[in-house]
Tab-separated table of C-alpha atoms in Angstrom:
chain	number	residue	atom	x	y	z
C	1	UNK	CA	71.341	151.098	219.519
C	2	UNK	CA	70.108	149.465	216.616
C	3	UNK	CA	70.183	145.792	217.786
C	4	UNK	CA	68.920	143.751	214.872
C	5	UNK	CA	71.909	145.831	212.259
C	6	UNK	CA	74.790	144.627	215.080
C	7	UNK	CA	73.558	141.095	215.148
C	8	UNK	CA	73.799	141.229	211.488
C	9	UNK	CA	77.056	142.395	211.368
C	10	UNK	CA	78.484	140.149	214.357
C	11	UNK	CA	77.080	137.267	212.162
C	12	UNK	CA	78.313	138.504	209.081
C	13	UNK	CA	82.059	138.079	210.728
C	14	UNK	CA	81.119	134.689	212.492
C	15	UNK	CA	80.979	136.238	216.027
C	16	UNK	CA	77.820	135.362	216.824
C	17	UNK	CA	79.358	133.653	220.397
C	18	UNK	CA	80.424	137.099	221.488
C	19	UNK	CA	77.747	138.682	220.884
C	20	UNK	CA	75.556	136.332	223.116
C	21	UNK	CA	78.487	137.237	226.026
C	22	UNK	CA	77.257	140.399	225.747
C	23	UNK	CA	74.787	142.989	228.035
C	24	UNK	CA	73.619	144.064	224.557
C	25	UNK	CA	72.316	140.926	223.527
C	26	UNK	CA	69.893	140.746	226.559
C	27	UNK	CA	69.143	143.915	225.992
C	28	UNK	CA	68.170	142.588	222.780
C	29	UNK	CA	66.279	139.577	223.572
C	30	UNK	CA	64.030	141.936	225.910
C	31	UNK	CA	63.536	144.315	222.698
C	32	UNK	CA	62.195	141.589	220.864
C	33	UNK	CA	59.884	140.267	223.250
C	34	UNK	CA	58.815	143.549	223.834
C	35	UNK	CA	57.572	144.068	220.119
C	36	UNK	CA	56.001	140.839	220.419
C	37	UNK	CA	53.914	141.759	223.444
C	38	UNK	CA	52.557	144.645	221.493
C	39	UNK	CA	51.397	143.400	218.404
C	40	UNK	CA	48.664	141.511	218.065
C	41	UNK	CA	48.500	137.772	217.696
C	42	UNK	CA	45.649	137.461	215.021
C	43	UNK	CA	46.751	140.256	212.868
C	44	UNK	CA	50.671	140.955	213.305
C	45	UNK	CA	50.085	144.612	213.724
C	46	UNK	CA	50.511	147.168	216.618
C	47	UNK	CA	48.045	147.726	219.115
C	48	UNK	CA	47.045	151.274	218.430
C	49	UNK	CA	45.061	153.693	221.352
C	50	UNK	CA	42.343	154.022	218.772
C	51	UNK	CA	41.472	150.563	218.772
C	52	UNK	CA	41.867	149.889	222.665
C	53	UNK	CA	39.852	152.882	223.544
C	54	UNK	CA	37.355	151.191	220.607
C	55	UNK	CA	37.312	147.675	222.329
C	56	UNK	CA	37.038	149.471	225.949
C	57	UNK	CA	40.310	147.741	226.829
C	58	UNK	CA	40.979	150.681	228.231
C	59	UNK	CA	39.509	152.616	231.029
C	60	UNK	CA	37.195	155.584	230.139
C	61	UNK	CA	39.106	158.037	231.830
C	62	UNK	CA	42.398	157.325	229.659
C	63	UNK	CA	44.253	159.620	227.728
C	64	UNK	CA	46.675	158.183	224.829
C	65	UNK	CA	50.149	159.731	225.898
C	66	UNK	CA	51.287	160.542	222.697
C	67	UNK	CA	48.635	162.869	220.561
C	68	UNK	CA	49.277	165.368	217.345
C	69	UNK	CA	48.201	168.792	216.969
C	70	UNK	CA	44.905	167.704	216.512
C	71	UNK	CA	44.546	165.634	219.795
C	72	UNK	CA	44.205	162.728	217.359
C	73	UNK	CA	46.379	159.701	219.172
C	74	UNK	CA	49.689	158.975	217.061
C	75	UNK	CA	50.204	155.435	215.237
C	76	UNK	CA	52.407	153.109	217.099
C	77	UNK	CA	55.433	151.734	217.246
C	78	UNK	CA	56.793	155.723	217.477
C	79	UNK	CA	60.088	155.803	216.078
C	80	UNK	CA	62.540	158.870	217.503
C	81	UNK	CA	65.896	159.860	216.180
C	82	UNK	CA	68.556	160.176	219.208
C	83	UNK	CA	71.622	160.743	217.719
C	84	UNK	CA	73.242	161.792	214.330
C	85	UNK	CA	76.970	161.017	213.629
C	86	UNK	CA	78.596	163.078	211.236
C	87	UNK	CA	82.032	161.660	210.420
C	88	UNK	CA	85.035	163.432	208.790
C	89	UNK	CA	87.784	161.165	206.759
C	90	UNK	CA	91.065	161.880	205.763
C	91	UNK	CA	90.243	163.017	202.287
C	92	UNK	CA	88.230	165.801	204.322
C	93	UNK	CA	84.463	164.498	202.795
C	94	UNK	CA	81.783	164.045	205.090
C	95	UNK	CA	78.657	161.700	205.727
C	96	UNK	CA	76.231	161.729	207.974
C	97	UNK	CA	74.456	158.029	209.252
């Protein structure tokens, strides 16, 4: 669920109340504070394995759980698709979001 797009739109419509009512806005909160956790206070950016294996903030023996073809470790955050909605209207067109 894309969190930050429904907050939008719930303020957008001045129900910003109902959303705050809702599981999906401490689901939210705990998103956010994830992302924070992960990024870097100097610099803003995402910790990456590169740079922790670098820094030895890491132990020796760790492998990065997400590697390419190459074994090289992948940039963070990773971003996945899980779901695309293809939707149908009366006038029989279609769009996919």
């Amino acid at each position: 669920m894309d969190y930050v797009k429904t907050k939008q739109l719930y303020e957008e419509i001045g129900q910003i109340k109902k959303l705050e009512e809702t599981a999906d806005f401490s689901r939210y909160k705990k998103e956010l504070k994830w992302y924070e956790d992960v990024k870097s206070k100097q610099t803003g950016e995402y910790y990456q394995a590169n740079e922790l294996i670098r820094r030895d903030l890491v132990a020796k023996t760790w492998k990065p759980p997400h590697i390419d073809k190459n074994g090289e470790p992948l940039e963070y955050p990773l971003k996945y698709i899980n779901g695309i909605y293809r939707v149908r209207i009366a006038d029989m067109s279609e769009w996919e979001y």
